[in-house]
Short mmCIF file of C-alpha atoms in Angstrom, two decimals:
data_model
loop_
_atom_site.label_atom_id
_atom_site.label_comp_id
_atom_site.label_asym_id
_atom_site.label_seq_id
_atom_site.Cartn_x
_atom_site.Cartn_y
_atom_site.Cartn_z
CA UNK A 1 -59.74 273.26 99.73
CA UNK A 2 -59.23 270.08 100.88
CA UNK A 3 -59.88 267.01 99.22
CA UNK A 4 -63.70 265.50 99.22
CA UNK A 5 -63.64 262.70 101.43
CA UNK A 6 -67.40 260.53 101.73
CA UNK A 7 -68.58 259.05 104.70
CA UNK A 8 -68.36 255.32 104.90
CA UNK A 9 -68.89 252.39 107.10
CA UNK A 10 -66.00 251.76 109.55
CA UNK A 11 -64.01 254.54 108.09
CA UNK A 12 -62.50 256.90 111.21
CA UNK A 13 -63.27 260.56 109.41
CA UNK A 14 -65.10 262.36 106.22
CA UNK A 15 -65.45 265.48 105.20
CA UNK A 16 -68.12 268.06 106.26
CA UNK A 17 -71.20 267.99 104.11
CA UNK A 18 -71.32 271.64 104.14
CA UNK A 19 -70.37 273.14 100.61
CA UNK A 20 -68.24 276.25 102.21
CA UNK A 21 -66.75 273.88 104.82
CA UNK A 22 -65.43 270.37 103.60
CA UNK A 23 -63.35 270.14 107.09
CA UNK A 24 -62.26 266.67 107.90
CA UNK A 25 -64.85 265.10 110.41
CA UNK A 26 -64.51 262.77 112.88
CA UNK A 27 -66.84 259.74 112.69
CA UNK A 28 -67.88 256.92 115.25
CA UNK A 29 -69.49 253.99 114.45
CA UNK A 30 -71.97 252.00 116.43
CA UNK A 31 -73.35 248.87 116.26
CA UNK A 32 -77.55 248.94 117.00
CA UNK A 33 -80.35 246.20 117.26
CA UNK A 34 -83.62 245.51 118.42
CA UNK A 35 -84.66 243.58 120.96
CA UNK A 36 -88.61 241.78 121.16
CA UNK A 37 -90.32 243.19 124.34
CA UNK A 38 -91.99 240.24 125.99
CA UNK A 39 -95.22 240.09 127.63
CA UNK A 40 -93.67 240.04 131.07
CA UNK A 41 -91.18 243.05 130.04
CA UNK A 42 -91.90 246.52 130.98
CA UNK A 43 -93.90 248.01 128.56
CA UNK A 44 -92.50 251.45 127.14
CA UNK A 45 -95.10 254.82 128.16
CA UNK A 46 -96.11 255.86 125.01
CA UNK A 47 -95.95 259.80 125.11
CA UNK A 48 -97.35 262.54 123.15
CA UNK A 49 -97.44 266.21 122.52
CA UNK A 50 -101.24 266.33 123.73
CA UNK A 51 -100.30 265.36 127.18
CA UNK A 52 -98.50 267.83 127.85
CA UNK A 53 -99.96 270.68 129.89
CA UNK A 54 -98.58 274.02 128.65
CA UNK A 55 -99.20 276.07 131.71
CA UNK A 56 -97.63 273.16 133.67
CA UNK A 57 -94.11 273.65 131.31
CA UNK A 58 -93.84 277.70 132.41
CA UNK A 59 -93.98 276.80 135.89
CA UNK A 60 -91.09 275.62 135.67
CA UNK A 61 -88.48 277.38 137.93
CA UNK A 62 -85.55 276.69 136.18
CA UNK A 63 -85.04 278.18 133.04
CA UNK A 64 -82.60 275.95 131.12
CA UNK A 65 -84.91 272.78 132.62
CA UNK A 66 -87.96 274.65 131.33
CA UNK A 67 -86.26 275.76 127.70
CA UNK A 68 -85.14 271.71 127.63
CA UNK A 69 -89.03 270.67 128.10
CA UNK A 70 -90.10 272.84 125.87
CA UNK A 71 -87.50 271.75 122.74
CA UNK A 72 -88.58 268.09 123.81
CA UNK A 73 -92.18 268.81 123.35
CA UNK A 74 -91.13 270.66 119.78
CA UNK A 75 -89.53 267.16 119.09
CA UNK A 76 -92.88 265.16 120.04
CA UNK A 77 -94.82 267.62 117.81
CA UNK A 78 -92.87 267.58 114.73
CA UNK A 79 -92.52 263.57 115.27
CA UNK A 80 -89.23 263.83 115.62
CA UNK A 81 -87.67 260.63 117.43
CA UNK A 82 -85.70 261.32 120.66
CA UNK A 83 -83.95 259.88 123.20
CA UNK A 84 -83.97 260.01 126.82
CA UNK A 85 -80.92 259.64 128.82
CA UNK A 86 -80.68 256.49 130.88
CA UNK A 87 -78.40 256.60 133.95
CA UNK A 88 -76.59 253.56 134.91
CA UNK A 89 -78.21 251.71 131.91
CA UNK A 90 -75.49 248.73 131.21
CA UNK A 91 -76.11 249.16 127.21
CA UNK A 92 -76.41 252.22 126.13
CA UNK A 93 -76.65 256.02 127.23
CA UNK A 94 -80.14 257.10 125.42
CA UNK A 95 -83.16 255.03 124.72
CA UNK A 96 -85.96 256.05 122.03
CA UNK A 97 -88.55 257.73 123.44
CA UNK A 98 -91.67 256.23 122.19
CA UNK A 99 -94.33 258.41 121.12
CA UNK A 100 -98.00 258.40 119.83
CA UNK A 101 -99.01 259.94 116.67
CA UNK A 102 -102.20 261.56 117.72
#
């Protein structure tokens, strides 16, 4: 087994968590921050789980687009902050995806 090695800041690798595992993992590091939204900005859509209409999701022709609705939804249920992909977006790739605890 190989030796225990514990994530840390700016470090390139660590070992799995996993007990059985303990493989040396890759790590990347990313720098984050907030940023005030103004008055004039674009205010984020607040979204929840209660919005959505279910029979609206199984019309969904595609399969893999409907299963990929579906786990999002799961996500807004359980609370579970996720991200939206943002094409062309010059900072980042995902943005939080706001959502209403009702």
């Amino acid at each position: 087994m190989s030796k225990y090695v514990p994530p840390a800041l700016a470090k390139e690798s660590f070992s799995c968590p996993h007990s059985n595992c303990r493989a040396i993992a890759h790590q990347t590091w990313f720098q984050c921050y907030a940023d005030t939204i103004g008055k004039n900005d674009e205010q984020p859509t607040l979204i929840s789980a209660s919005q959505v209409i279910p029979e609206a999701v199984e019309k969904i022709q595609d399969e893999s687009e409907r299963n990929r609705v579906k786990a999002f939804v799961s996500r807004l249920e359980d609370h579970i902050i996720t991200y939206r992909n943002v094409k062309y977006s010059p900072n980042t790739t995902g943005q939080p995806v706001p959502f209403a605890m009702l």
